[in-house]
Amino acid sequence: MWAWERFLTGEPEAAIPLGNVVVSSWRRSLALGVNPTGRAAPIAVRGESVLALRHRHRDLIAASRDLFQRIADVFAGANCMMLLTDPDGVVLEVVGDHRTLGQGERIHLVAGGHWREDVIGTNGIGTALATGQPAQVHAAEHFCEGIKSWTCAAAPVREPGSGRILGVVDISGPPSTYQRGNLSLAVATARQIETALAERAGRERVRLLERCLQRVPTLGNSELLAIDRTGRIVYSNLRGGLNGLGETLAGFDPDQPAERWFDRLPEPLRADGAFDAVTLDDRTVGAMIVIPARNRPAKTAALPAGSEADASRSGFHHIIGASPVMAQTIRRAAQLSRHRVPVLIHGETGVGKELLARAMHGSLDFSAPFVVFNCGAASKDLIGGELFGHVRGAFTGATAEGRPGRFELADGGTLCLDEIGELPLELQPILLRALEDGIVYRLGDTTPRKVAVRLIAMTNRDLHDEVAAGRFRRDLFYRINVTSITVPPLRARQGDVELLIDHFVASVAARHGVPPRHFSPATRALLGRYTWPGNVRELRNLVENLLLAGDCDIVEPDEIPIDMRPAPADQAEAPVRLADIEHAALQHAIAAAGGNLSEAARSLGISRSTLHRRLGRSSGPS
């Protein structure tokens, strides 16, 4: 309390022993004119206005309903309450201990209470909204005097895909309930709500894609663009520039009613397109925009089918995934793609390393050549000729006229070497010299040929182990590992299985000319629990098999291969426990931090030693 009083009297902040987050929030509160003697948050809406607000945010409430009901049982008698707010900090839902709920009414921790930071100063909900990060505010750390007898921990809930803040989950109670684990619980609850939102959005996208595929045969030479209700492009056969799958249309406002969406479309679409909203159960789930053949936007230059320079094959929008760990990987790849330095991409088989390499290449210059060579797919005798080329008669089986190697073909662009760890040891110094000097010699030739390539190497091996075992040259390892990226396995990409199912259903149906199939919620839940040892490739093959071999509209769990289903005992839903939710939060934070425990601890607001202790506790017997 004395630190707060010192702050209000203008003493130097160096004399105030509090964390920067709290002091920064106090500073914002003071600058915004918040009254530090305030006793309670204001009520923003009452009566029927509360019902209208809840209706506006019905998707968020629906996604949290089951979880909040279970949490209510956990919190009974625990002197705690959990709240859900809208993105403006207005309370939508409250559950918890009855006595604590009654105490919360005194400071308006009730539906309609307004807890934004510029309204009631430093508090968990408002500070989480102001910073966009989880926030824990304890007792005297609150800015307003009337709420200093409370402690709260809050985490933003973000829209899957866009990252837009939809609301906040908050855990509040008297100071005696304060513990660092409350913040982990709030984060875990927010992530589970995001997962529920992603599952619902995935189901809606499937229905939207089904409508698109029904419409495509009737289009003739016209083109079609489909967006979901967030403005994200889920289908496009436009041959112009507006074809970025997964991208959100600039200027689109999802909070506007559907009849106003057309006004926010980009000018080429608004001028030429015919707008058709798609509804499902009286709910608008997206829209289709048809561009007549005579009114298409300007086209890019024609490219041969399957060309490596085709922009549709090279771009980050081609990567399907909204999980935090995948978003972090894409951000790092996008940052590195701006620099022509060697990149080593690590990852298990089937995670999509080549797709990421293509995206990095396309981000720099998709018109330049992109050449892929699998070092493990050719015999030891042929790899040298494939990489560096050969002249006539260089070896038995050489072509009569000779030919360039992959280095020459990639000149001016990107050479992507897959399974670099399989490269024979005797060829490694030749590759190193070519990378160092930018000069290659065709086999059987003495003429130097200057090449300029950007190298992206890929491997599912631990090259540190290969170097230690003497199977990979240390100097070559350092040359190709100037920068590195690790692509996470599918089992670590929370929520991405749903998105990939939707994507593969649409692409497989379009490629084979078969009707799409809807994956039932039980099937989606089953596939979400599977560990995917074959990663994205395994999921794609499964979807293709189910679409080509199925004979009904719905994919039910009994169609899933038996070895992908859990044992019956594993299918029973165990009652929710605080320890389980905390463990989920710890694992999610570690995955989002790419395995960096220090970074994960910072995101949870705890020390690394505390994280280690809780990991040990949560993995022990229940």
Coordinates of C-alpha atoms in Angstrom, one line a residue:
M1 CA 0.0 0.0 0.0
W2 CA 2.8 2.4 0.8
A3 CA 4.3 1.9 -2.7
W4 CA 1.0 3.0 -4.2
E5 CA 0.9 6.0 -1.9
R6 CA 4.5 6.9 -2.9
F7 CA 3.5 6.6 -6.6
L8 CA 0.5 8.9 -6.2
T9 CA 2.6 11.5 -4.4
G10 CA 5.0 11.6 -7.3
E11 CA 8.1 9.9 -5.6
P12 CA 10.7 8.5 -8.1
E13 CA 9.7 5.1 -9.5
A14 CA 13.1 3.7 -8.5
A15 CA 11.9 3.9 -4.9
I16 CA 8.8 1.8 -5.6
P17 CA 9.7 -1.9 -5.4
L18 CA 7.1 -3.3 -7.8
G19 CA 7.3 -5.0 -11.2
N20 CA 7.3 -2.9 -14.3
V21 CA 4.0 -4.3 -15.4
V22 CA 2.2 -2.9 -12.4
V23 CA 4.0 0.5 -12.4
S24 CA 3.3 0.8 -16.1
S25 CA -0.3 0.1 -15.5
W26 CA -0.5 2.6 -12.7
R27 CA 1.1 5.2 -15.0
R28 CA -1.5 4.6 -17.6
S29 CA -4.3 4.7 -15.1
L30 CA -3.1 8.0 -13.7
A31 CA -2.7 9.5 -17.2
L32 CA -6.2 8.4 -18.2
G33 CA -7.7 10.2 -15.2
V34 CA -8.8 7.2 -13.2
N35 CA -9.9 8.2 -9.7
P36 CA -7.6 6.2 -7.3
T37 CA -10.2 6.4 -4.6
G38 CA -12.8 4.5 -6.7
R39 CA -14.8 1.9 -4.8
A40 CA -16.2 -0.3 -7.6
A41 CA -16.2 -0.7 -11.4
P42 CA -19.1 1.1 -13.2
I43 CA -22.0 -0.9 -14.7
A44 CA -21.8 -0.6 -18.4
V45 CA -25.1 -2.4 -19.3
R46 CA -28.2 -3.5 -17.4
G47 CA -31.3 -5.6 -17.9
E48 CA -32.1 -6.3 -21.6
S49 CA -28.9 -4.6 -22.7
V50 CA -27.0 -7.4 -20.9
L51 CA -29.0 -9.9 -22.9
A52 CA -28.2 -8.0 -26.2
L53 CA -24.5 -7.9 -25.3
R54 CA -24.5 -11.7 -24.5
H55 CA -26.2 -12.3 -27.9
R56 CA -23.6 -10.3 -29.7
H57 CA -20.9 -12.5 -28.1
R58 CA -22.8 -15.8 -28.2
D59 CA -20.0 -17.7 -30.0
L60 CA -17.6 -16.8 -27.2
I61 CA -20.1 -17.8 -24.5
A62 CA -21.0 -21.0 -26.2
A63 CA -17.3 -22.0 -26.5
S64 CA -16.8 -21.5 -22.8
R65 CA -20.1 -22.9 -21.5
D66 CA -19.1 -26.5 -20.8
L67 CA -15.8 -25.5 -19.4
F68 CA -17.4 -22.9 -17.1
Q69 CA -19.9 -25.4 -15.9
R70 CA -17.2 -27.8 -14.8
I71 CA -15.1 -25.0 -13.3
A72 CA -18.1 -24.0 -11.2
D73 CA -18.0 -27.4 -9.5
V74 CA -14.3 -27.1 -8.9
F75 CA -14.6 -23.6 -7.4
A76 CA -17.5 -24.5 -5.1
G77 CA -16.2 -23.7 -1.6
A78 CA -12.8 -22.5 -2.9
N79 CA -13.5 -18.8 -2.3
C80 CA -12.9 -18.1 -6.0
M81 CA -14.9 -17.0 -9.0
M82 CA -14.2 -17.1 -12.8
L83 CA -15.4 -14.4 -15.2
L84 CA -15.6 -14.1 -18.9
T85 CA -15.6 -10.6 -20.5
D86 CA -16.1 -9.1 -23.9
P87 CA -13.1 -7.4 -25.7
D88 CA -14.1 -4.1 -24.0
G89 CA -13.8 -5.6 -20.5
V90 CA -17.5 -5.9 -19.8
V91 CA -18.4 -9.0 -17.9
L92 CA -20.5 -11.6 -19.7
E93 CA -20.4 -14.7 -17.5
V94 CA -19.6 -15.3 -13.8
V95 CA -19.4 -18.6 -12.0
G96 CA -17.8 -19.7 -8.7
D97 CA -18.2 -19.9 -4.9
H98 CA -21.6 -18.4 -3.8
R99 CA -20.1 -16.4 -1.0
T100 CA -17.4 -15.0 -3.2
L101 CA -20.0 -14.2 -5.9
G102 CA -21.9 -12.2 -3.3
Q103 CA -18.8 -10.3 -2.3
G104 CA -18.0 -9.6 -5.9
E105 CA -21.4 -7.9 -6.4
R106 CA -20.1 -5.1 -4.1
I107 CA -17.4 -4.0 -6.6
H108 CA -19.5 -5.0 -9.6
L109 CA -17.8 -8.2 -10.5
V110 CA -21.1 -9.1 -12.1
A111 CA -22.6 -9.3 -15.6
G112 CA -22.4 -5.8 -17.1
G113 CA -19.5 -4.6 -14.9
H114 CA -16.9 -2.7 -16.8
W115 CA -13.3 -3.6 -16.0
R116 CA -11.3 -1.9 -18.7
E117 CA -8.1 -0.3 -17.4
D118 CA -9.1 3.3 -18.4
V119 CA -12.3 2.8 -16.4
I120 CA -11.2 1.3 -13.1
G121 CA -7.4 1.3 -13.4
T122 CA -5.0 -1.6 -12.8
N123 CA -6.8 -4.9 -12.5
G124 CA -6.3 -8.4 -14.1
I125 CA -9.0 -8.0 -16.8
G126 CA -8.1 -4.4 -17.8
T127 CA -4.3 -4.9 -17.7
A128 CA -4.6 -8.1 -19.8
L129 CA -6.6 -6.1 -22.4
A130 CA -4.2 -3.2 -22.3
T131 CA -1.1 -5.3 -22.8
G132 CA -2.5 -8.2 -24.8
Q133 CA -0.8 -10.6 -22.3
P134 CA -1.8 -12.6 -19.3
A135 CA -1.8 -10.4 -16.1
Q136 CA -1.9 -11.1 -12.4
V137 CA -2.7 -8.3 -10.0
H138 CA -2.6 -8.9 -6.3
A139 CA -4.2 -6.9 -3.5
A140 CA -2.5 -3.5 -3.2
E141 CA -1.2 -3.7 -6.8
H142 CA -4.7 -2.6 -7.9
F143 CA -4.9 1.1 -8.7
C144 CA -8.3 1.9 -7.2
E145 CA -8.6 1.8 -3.4
G146 CA -11.9 0.0 -3.3
I147 CA -10.6 -3.2 -5.0
K148 CA -7.4 -3.7 -3.2
S149 CA -8.9 -6.4 -1.1
W150 CA -9.0 -8.7 -4.2
T151 CA -6.6 -10.7 -6.2
C152 CA -7.1 -11.5 -9.9
A153 CA -5.4 -13.4 -12.7
A154 CA -6.5 -12.9 -16.3
A155 CA -5.7 -14.1 -19.8
P156 CA -6.9 -12.8 -23.2
V157 CA -9.0 -15.1 -25.4
R158 CA -7.9 -14.7 -29.1
E159 CA -9.7 -15.5 -32.3
P160 CA -8.1 -18.5 -33.9
G161 CA -6.4 -17.5 -37.1
S162 CA -6.5 -13.7 -36.8
G163 CA -5.3 -13.4 -33.2
R164 CA -7.9 -10.7 -32.5
I165 CA -8.8 -10.4 -28.8
L166 CA -12.4 -11.7 -28.3
G167 CA -12.5 -11.4 -24.5
V168 CA -10.7 -12.2 -21.2
V169 CA -10.9 -15.1 -18.7
D170 CA -10.4 -13.9 -15.2
I171 CA -10.0 -15.7 -11.8
S172 CA -10.8 -13.4 -8.8
G173 CA -11.0 -13.9 -5.1
P174 CA -9.8 -12.5 -1.7
P175 CA -6.0 -12.1 -1.2
S176 CA -6.0 -15.5 0.6
T177 CA -6.7 -17.2 -2.7
Y178 CA -3.6 -15.7 -4.3
Q179 CA -1.3 -18.3 -5.9
R180 CA 0.8 -18.2 -9.1
G181 CA -1.1 -21.2 -10.4
N182 CA -4.2 -19.1 -10.9
L183 CA -2.5 -17.4 -13.8
S184 CA -1.7 -20.8 -15.4
L185 CA -5.3 -21.9 -14.9
A186 CA -6.6 -18.7 -16.5
V187 CA -4.2 -19.2 -19.5
A188 CA -5.3 -22.8 -19.8
T189 CA -8.9 -21.9 -19.7
A190 CA -8.5 -19.3 -22.4
R191 CA -6.6 -21.7 -24.6
Q192 CA -9.4 -24.3 -24.3
I193 CA -12.0 -21.7 -25.2
E194 CA -9.9 -20.9 -28.3
T195 CA -9.7 -24.6 -29.2
A196 CA -13.5 -24.8 -29.0
L197 CA -13.9 -21.7 -31.2
A198 CA -11.5 -23.2 -33.7
E199 CA -13.4 -26.5 -33.8
R200 CA -16.7 -24.6 -34.5
A201 CA -15.1 -22.4 -37.1
G202 CA -13.6 -25.6 -38.7
R203 CA -17.1 -27.2 -39.0
E204 CA -18.5 -24.0 -40.5
R205 CA -15.6 -23.8 -43.0
V206 CA -16.4 -27.3 -44.1
R207 CA -20.0 -26.4 -44.8
L208 CA -18.9 -23.2 -46.6
L209 CA -16.5 -25.2 -48.7
E210 CA -19.2 -27.7 -49.6
R211 CA -21.3 -24.9 -50.9
C212 CA -18.4 -23.6 -52.9
L213 CA -17.7 -27.0 -54.5
Q214 CA -21.4 -27.3 -55.4
R215 CA -21.3 -23.9 -57.0
V216 CA -18.0 -24.4 -59.0
P217 CA -19.5 -26.6 -61.8
T218 CA -22.1 -23.9 -62.6
L219 CA -19.6 -21.1 -62.9
G220 CA -18.4 -21.6 -66.5
N221 CA -15.5 -19.2 -67.0
S222 CA -16.4 -17.1 -64.0
E223 CA -14.2 -17.1 -60.9
L224 CA -15.1 -17.6 -57.2
L225 CA -13.7 -16.3 -53.9
A226 CA -15.1 -17.5 -50.6
I227 CA -14.6 -15.9 -47.2
D228 CA -15.5 -17.1 -43.8
R229 CA -17.3 -14.8 -41.3
T230 CA -13.9 -13.4 -40.1
G231 CA -13.1 -12.3 -43.7
R232 CA -10.5 -15.0 -44.2
I233 CA -10.2 -16.5 -47.7
V234 CA -11.1 -20.2 -47.5
Y235 CA -11.5 -20.9 -51.3
S236 CA -10.3 -19.1 -54.4
N237 CA -9.9 -19.9 -58.0
L238 CA -9.1 -16.3 -59.0
R239 CA -6.3 -16.1 -61.4
G240 CA -5.5 -12.5 -60.3
G241 CA -3.8 -11.2 -57.2
L242 CA -6.7 -11.8 -54.7
N243 CA -6.0 -15.5 -54.1
G244 CA -4.1 -15.7 -50.8
L245 CA -5.7 -18.7 -49.0
G246 CA -5.8 -18.1 -45.3
E247 CA -5.3 -14.4 -45.6
T248 CA -7.9 -11.9 -44.3
L249 CA -9.3 -9.3 -46.7
A250 CA -7.9 -5.9 -45.8
G251 CA -10.5 -3.6 -44.2
F252 CA -12.9 -6.4 -43.4
D253 CA -14.9 -5.8 -40.2
P254 CA -16.4 -9.1 -38.8
D255 CA -18.4 -7.2 -36.2
Q256 CA -20.5 -5.6 -39.0
P257 CA -23.8 -7.4 -40.0
A258 CA -23.5 -9.6 -43.0
E259 CA -25.5 -7.2 -45.2
R260 CA -22.7 -4.7 -44.7
W261 CA -19.8 -7.0 -45.6
F262 CA -20.0 -6.2 -49.3
D263 CA -19.2 -2.5 -48.5
R264 CA -15.9 -3.5 -47.0
L265 CA -14.6 -5.7 -49.8
P266 CA -11.5 -4.6 -51.8
E267 CA -12.4 -2.3 -54.7
P268 CA -11.9 -4.9 -57.5
L269 CA -14.4 -7.3 -55.9
R270 CA -16.8 -4.6 -54.9
A271 CA -16.9 -3.2 -58.4
D272 CA -17.2 -6.5 -60.3
G273 CA -18.3 -9.3 -57.9
A274 CA -21.7 -10.7 -57.2
F275 CA -22.0 -11.1 -53.4
D276 CA -23.8 -14.2 -51.9
A277 CA -24.0 -14.7 -48.2
V278 CA -23.9 -18.3 -47.0
T279 CA -26.2 -19.1 -44.0
L280 CA -26.3 -22.2 -41.8
D281 CA -29.1 -22.7 -39.2
D282 CA -30.1 -19.0 -39.6
R283 CA -26.5 -18.0 -39.0
T284 CA -24.2 -16.3 -41.6
V285 CA -21.0 -18.4 -41.8
G286 CA -19.4 -16.7 -44.8
A287 CA -19.9 -15.5 -48.3
M288 CA -19.1 -16.2 -51.9
I289 CA -18.1 -13.6 -54.4
V290 CA -18.5 -14.5 -58.1
I291 CA -16.4 -12.6 -60.6
P292 CA -17.9 -12.8 -64.1
A293 CA -15.5 -13.8 -66.9
R294 CA -15.6 -10.4 -68.5
N295 CA -14.8 -8.5 -65.3
R296 CA -11.8 -10.4 -63.8
P297 CA -9.2 -8.4 -62.0
A298 CA -5.9 -8.0 -63.8
K299 CA -4.1 -11.3 -64.2
T300 CA -0.5 -12.2 -63.5
A301 CA 1.7 -13.5 -66.3
A302 CA 0.7 -17.0 -67.5
L303 CA 2.8 -19.8 -66.1
P304 CA 3.0 -23.5 -67.2
A305 CA 1.1 -25.9 -65.0
G306 CA 3.2 -27.0 -62.1
S307 CA 5.9 -24.4 -62.7
E308 CA 8.2 -23.9 -59.7
A309 CA 7.8 -20.1 -60.4
D310 CA 4.0 -20.3 -60.0
A311 CA 3.2 -17.9 -57.1
S312 CA 0.3 -20.2 -56.0
R313 CA 2.9 -22.8 -54.9
S314 CA 5.2 -20.4 -53.1
G315 CA 3.9 -18.3 -50.2
F316 CA 3.3 -18.4 -46.5
H317 CA -0.5 -18.2 -47.1
H318 CA -0.2 -21.8 -48.4
I319 CA 0.7 -23.0 -44.9
I320 CA -2.3 -24.1 -43.0
G321 CA -2.0 -23.6 -39.2
A322 CA -3.1 -21.2 -36.5
S323 CA -1.5 -22.8 -33.4
P324 CA 0.9 -20.6 -31.4
V325 CA 3.9 -22.9 -32.0
M326 CA 3.3 -22.9 -35.8
A327 CA 2.7 -19.2 -35.9
Q328 CA 6.0 -18.7 -34.2
T329 CA 7.7 -20.9 -36.8
I330 CA 6.1 -19.0 -39.7
R331 CA 7.1 -15.7 -38.2
R332 CA 10.8 -16.8 -37.9
A333 CA 10.7 -18.2 -41.4
A334 CA 9.3 -15.0 -42.8
Q335 CA 11.9 -13.0 -41.0
L336 CA 14.8 -15.2 -42.4
S337 CA 13.3 -15.2 -45.9
R338 CA 14.3 -11.6 -46.3
H339 CA 18.0 -12.5 -46.2
R340 CA 19.9 -14.6 -48.7
V341 CA 21.6 -16.8 -46.1
P342 CA 21.7 -20.6 -45.8
V343 CA 18.9 -22.0 -43.7
L344 CA 18.7 -25.5 -42.2
I345 CA 15.2 -26.7 -41.6
H346 CA 14.8 -29.4 -39.0
G347 CA 11.7 -31.5 -38.5
E348 CA 10.2 -35.0 -38.4
T349 CA 9.2 -36.8 -41.6
G350 CA 5.9 -35.4 -43.0
V351 CA 5.8 -32.1 -41.1
G352 CA 6.0 -29.9 -44.2
K353 CA 9.6 -28.8 -44.4
E354 CA 9.5 -28.4 -48.2
L355 CA 6.3 -26.3 -48.0
L356 CA 8.0 -24.0 -45.6
A357 CA 11.1 -23.8 -47.9
R358 CA 8.8 -22.9 -50.9
A359 CA 7.2 -20.2 -48.8
M360 CA 10.6 -18.7 -47.9
H361 CA 11.6 -18.8 -51.6
G362 CA 8.4 -17.3 -52.8
S363 CA 8.6 -14.5 -50.2
L364 CA 11.9 -13.4 -51.7
D365 CA 11.3 -13.8 -55.4
F366 CA 8.8 -16.4 -56.7
S367 CA 9.8 -15.7 -60.3
A368 CA 13.3 -17.1 -59.6
P369 CA 13.9 -20.9 -59.9
F370 CA 13.2 -23.2 -57.0
V371 CA 15.0 -26.5 -57.4
V372 CA 14.6 -29.5 -55.0
F373 CA 16.9 -32.4 -54.8
N374 CA 16.5 -35.3 -52.3
C375 CA 20.0 -36.5 -51.3
G376 CA 18.6 -39.8 -50.1
A377 CA 16.7 -40.7 -53.3
A378 CA 19.6 -41.3 -55.6
S379 CA 22.4 -43.8 -55.5
K380 CA 25.8 -42.7 -54.3
D381 CA 27.2 -42.9 -57.8
L382 CA 24.6 -40.6 -59.3
I383 CA 24.3 -37.9 -56.7
G384 CA 27.4 -36.0 -57.9
G385 CA 26.1 -35.9 -61.5
E386 CA 22.6 -34.8 -60.3
L387 CA 24.0 -32.0 -58.2
F388 CA 26.8 -30.7 -60.4
G389 CA 25.9 -31.9 -63.9
H390 CA 28.1 -33.8 -66.3
V391 CA 29.6 -33.7 -69.8
R392 CA 29.3 -36.3 -72.5
G393 CA 30.8 -39.6 -71.5
A394 CA 31.7 -38.5 -68.0
F395 CA 30.5 -41.9 -66.6
T396 CA 28.6 -45.0 -67.6
G397 CA 25.0 -44.0 -68.2
A398 CA 25.8 -40.3 -68.8
T399 CA 23.6 -38.6 -71.4
A400 CA 25.1 -38.2 -74.9
E401 CA 24.8 -34.4 -74.8
G402 CA 25.6 -33.9 -71.1
R403 CA 23.4 -31.8 -68.9
P404 CA 23.5 -29.2 -66.1
G405 CA 23.1 -30.1 -62.5
R406 CA 20.8 -28.8 -59.9
F407 CA 23.2 -26.0 -58.9
E408 CA 23.1 -24.6 -62.4
L409 CA 19.3 -25.0 -62.7
A410 CA 18.9 -23.1 -59.5
D411 CA 21.2 -20.2 -60.5
G412 CA 19.6 -17.0 -59.4
G413 CA 17.1 -18.7 -57.1
T414 CA 16.9 -21.3 -54.4
L415 CA 18.4 -24.8 -54.2
C416 CA 16.6 -27.0 -51.7
L417 CA 18.5 -30.1 -50.5
D418 CA 16.2 -32.5 -48.7
E419 CA 17.6 -35.2 -46.4
I420 CA 21.0 -33.4 -46.4
G421 CA 22.2 -35.9 -43.7
E422 CA 22.1 -38.6 -46.4
L423 CA 24.7 -37.0 -48.5
P424 CA 27.7 -39.3 -48.9
L425 CA 30.8 -38.2 -47.0
E426 CA 33.0 -38.1 -50.1
L427 CA 30.7 -35.6 -51.7
Q428 CA 30.5 -33.3 -48.7
P429 CA 33.7 -31.4 -49.4
I430 CA 32.7 -30.8 -53.0
L431 CA 29.4 -29.3 -51.8
L432 CA 31.2 -27.2 -49.3
R433 CA 33.5 -25.8 -51.9
A434 CA 30.6 -25.0 -54.3
L435 CA 28.8 -23.1 -51.5
E436 CA 32.0 -21.3 -50.4
D437 CA 33.2 -20.3 -53.9
G438 CA 29.9 -20.1 -55.9
I439 CA 31.6 -22.2 -58.6
V440 CA 30.7 -25.7 -59.8
Y441 CA 32.4 -28.1 -62.3
R442 CA 30.3 -30.6 -64.2
L443 CA 31.6 -34.1 -63.8
G444 CA 34.2 -34.8 -66.5
D445 CA 34.7 -31.1 -67.2
T446 CA 37.4 -28.5 -66.2
T447 CA 35.3 -25.4 -67.1
P448 CA 34.3 -23.5 -64.0
R449 CA 30.7 -22.3 -64.0
K450 CA 29.7 -19.4 -61.7
V451 CA 26.4 -19.9 -59.9
A452 CA 24.5 -17.8 -57.3
V453 CA 22.1 -19.9 -55.3
R454 CA 20.4 -19.5 -51.9
L455 CA 20.6 -22.8 -50.1
I456 CA 17.9 -24.3 -47.9
A457 CA 18.8 -27.7 -46.5
M458 CA 16.3 -30.0 -44.7
T459 CA 16.8 -32.9 -42.4
N460 CA 15.0 -35.1 -40.0
R461 CA 18.2 -36.2 -38.4
D462 CA 20.1 -34.6 -35.5
L463 CA 23.2 -33.4 -37.5
H464 CA 25.0 -32.7 -34.2
D465 CA 24.9 -36.5 -33.6
E466 CA 26.0 -37.1 -37.2
V467 CA 29.0 -34.8 -36.8
A468 CA 30.0 -36.5 -33.6
A469 CA 29.7 -39.9 -35.2
G470 CA 31.9 -38.8 -38.1
R471 CA 29.2 -39.2 -40.7
F472 CA 28.8 -35.5 -41.5
R473 CA 31.6 -32.9 -41.9
R474 CA 31.7 -30.3 -39.1
D475 CA 32.8 -27.5 -41.5
L476 CA 29.9 -28.3 -43.9
F477 CA 27.5 -28.3 -40.9
Y478 CA 28.5 -24.9 -39.9
R479 CA 28.2 -23.7 -43.5
I480 CA 24.6 -24.8 -44.0
N481 CA 23.5 -24.0 -40.4
V482 CA 24.0 -20.3 -40.6
T483 CA 20.4 -20.0 -39.5
S484 CA 17.9 -22.7 -38.6
I485 CA 14.2 -23.4 -38.1
T486 CA 12.5 -26.3 -36.5
V487 CA 9.1 -27.3 -37.9
P488 CA 6.9 -28.6 -35.0
P489 CA 5.3 -32.1 -35.2
L490 CA 1.6 -32.1 -35.8
R491 CA 1.0 -33.5 -32.2
A492 CA 2.4 -30.2 -30.8
R493 CA 0.2 -28.0 -33.0
Q494 CA -2.9 -27.5 -30.8
G495 CA -6.0 -27.0 -33.0
D496 CA -4.3 -27.3 -36.4
V497 CA -5.6 -30.8 -37.0
E498 CA -9.1 -29.3 -37.5
L499 CA -7.9 -26.7 -39.9
L500 CA -5.9 -29.2 -41.9
I501 CA -8.8 -31.6 -42.1
D502 CA -11.0 -28.8 -43.6
H503 CA -8.2 -27.9 -46.1
F504 CA -7.6 -31.4 -47.3
V505 CA -11.3 -32.2 -47.6
A506 CA -11.6 -29.2 -49.9
S507 CA -8.5 -29.9 -51.9
V508 CA -9.0 -33.6 -52.3
A509 CA -12.6 -33.2 -53.3
A510 CA -11.7 -30.6 -55.9
R511 CA -8.7 -32.6 -57.3
H512 CA -10.6 -35.9 -57.7
G513 CA -14.0 -34.4 -58.5
V514 CA -15.7 -36.2 -55.6
P515 CA -18.2 -34.7 -53.1
P516 CA -16.7 -33.5 -49.8
R517 CA -17.5 -35.3 -46.6
H518 CA -18.3 -33.9 -43.2
F519 CA -16.2 -35.2 -40.2
S520 CA -18.5 -35.7 -37.2
P521 CA -17.5 -34.0 -33.9
A522 CA -16.7 -37.4 -32.4
T523 CA -14.3 -38.1 -35.4
R524 CA -12.7 -34.8 -35.0
A525 CA -12.2 -35.3 -31.3
L526 CA -10.7 -38.7 -32.0
L527 CA -8.2 -37.4 -34.6
G528 CA -7.4 -34.5 -32.3
R529 CA -6.2 -36.9 -29.7
Y530 CA -4.1 -39.0 -32.1
T531 CA -0.3 -38.5 -32.0
W532 CA 0.3 -38.5 -35.8
P533 CA 3.7 -40.1 -36.1
G534 CA 3.5 -39.5 -39.9
N535 CA 2.5 -35.8 -39.2
V536 CA 0.7 -33.8 -41.9
R537 CA 1.5 -36.3 -44.6
E538 CA -0.3 -39.0 -42.6
L539 CA -3.3 -36.8 -42.1
R540 CA -3.5 -35.8 -45.8
N541 CA -3.4 -39.5 -46.8
L542 CA -6.1 -40.4 -44.3
V543 CA -8.4 -37.7 -45.5
E544 CA -7.8 -38.7 -49.2
N545 CA -8.6 -42.3 -48.4
L546 CA -11.8 -41.4 -46.5
L547 CA -13.1 -39.2 -49.3
L548 CA -12.3 -41.7 -52.0
A549 CA -13.5 -44.9 -50.2
G550 CA -16.4 -43.5 -48.2
D551 CA -20.0 -43.9 -49.4
C552 CA -21.9 -41.5 -47.0
D553 CA -21.8 -37.8 -46.2
I554 CA -20.5 -38.1 -42.6
V555 CA -17.2 -39.6 -41.5
E556 CA -17.8 -41.4 -38.2
P557 CA -15.2 -42.8 -35.8
D558 CA -15.7 -46.4 -37.0
E559 CA -14.2 -45.5 -40.3
I560 CA -10.9 -44.5 -38.7
P561 CA -8.3 -47.2 -38.8
I562 CA -8.3 -49.2 -35.6
D563 CA -4.7 -48.5 -34.8
M564 CA -5.5 -44.8 -34.6
R565 CA -8.2 -45.2 -32.0
P566 CA -7.5 -45.1 -28.3
A567 CA -8.2 -48.0 -26.0
P568 CA -11.8 -47.9 -24.6
A569 CA -10.5 -46.9 -21.2
D570 CA -8.8 -43.9 -22.6
Q571 CA -12.0 -42.7 -24.2
A572 CA -13.8 -42.1 -20.9
E573 CA -13.9 -38.5 -19.9
A574 CA -12.2 -38.0 -16.6
P575 CA -13.6 -35.2 -14.3
V576 CA -11.7 -32.0 -14.7
R577 CA -9.0 -31.3 -12.0
L578 CA -7.1 -28.2 -11.3
A579 CA -3.9 -30.1 -11.7
D580 CA -4.9 -31.3 -15.1
I581 CA -5.7 -27.8 -16.3
E582 CA -2.4 -26.5 -14.8
H583 CA -0.5 -29.3 -16.5
A584 CA -2.2 -28.4 -19.9
A585 CA -1.2 -24.7 -19.4
L586 CA 2.4 -25.6 -18.7
Q587 CA 2.7 -27.9 -21.7
H588 CA 1.0 -25.3 -24.0
A589 CA 3.4 -22.6 -22.8
I590 CA 6.4 -24.8 -23.4
A591 CA 5.2 -25.7 -26.9
A592 CA 4.4 -22.1 -27.8
A593 CA 8.0 -21.2 -26.7
G594 CA 9.5 -23.9 -28.9
G595 CA 10.7 -25.8 -25.9
N596 CA 12.5 -22.9 -24.3
L597 CA 11.7 -23.3 -20.6
S598 CA 12.9 -19.8 -19.7
E599 CA 10.6 -18.2 -22.3
A600 CA 7.7 -20.4 -21.2
A601 CA 8.2 -19.4 -17.6
R602 CA 8.1 -15.7 -18.5
S603 CA 4.9 -16.1 -20.5
L604 CA 3.3 -17.8 -17.4
G605 CA 4.6 -15.1 -15.0
I606 CA 6.6 -17.6 -13.0
S607 CA 10.3 -18.3 -12.5
R608 CA 12.1 -21.2 -14.3
S609 CA 12.6 -23.0 -11.0
T610 CA 8.9 -22.8 -10.3
L611 CA 8.1 -24.2 -13.7
H612 CA 10.5 -27.1 -13.1
R613 CA 8.8 -27.8 -9.8
R614 CA 5.3 -27.7 -11.2
L615 CA 6.3 -29.9 -14.1
G616 CA 7.5 -32.5 -11.7
R617 CA 4.4 -32.2 -9.6
S618 CA 2.0 -32.4 -12.5
S619 CA 3.7 -35.4 -14.0
G620 CA 3.5 -37.4 -10.7
P621 CA 0.8 -39.7 -9.5
S622 CA -2.6 -38.1 -9.0

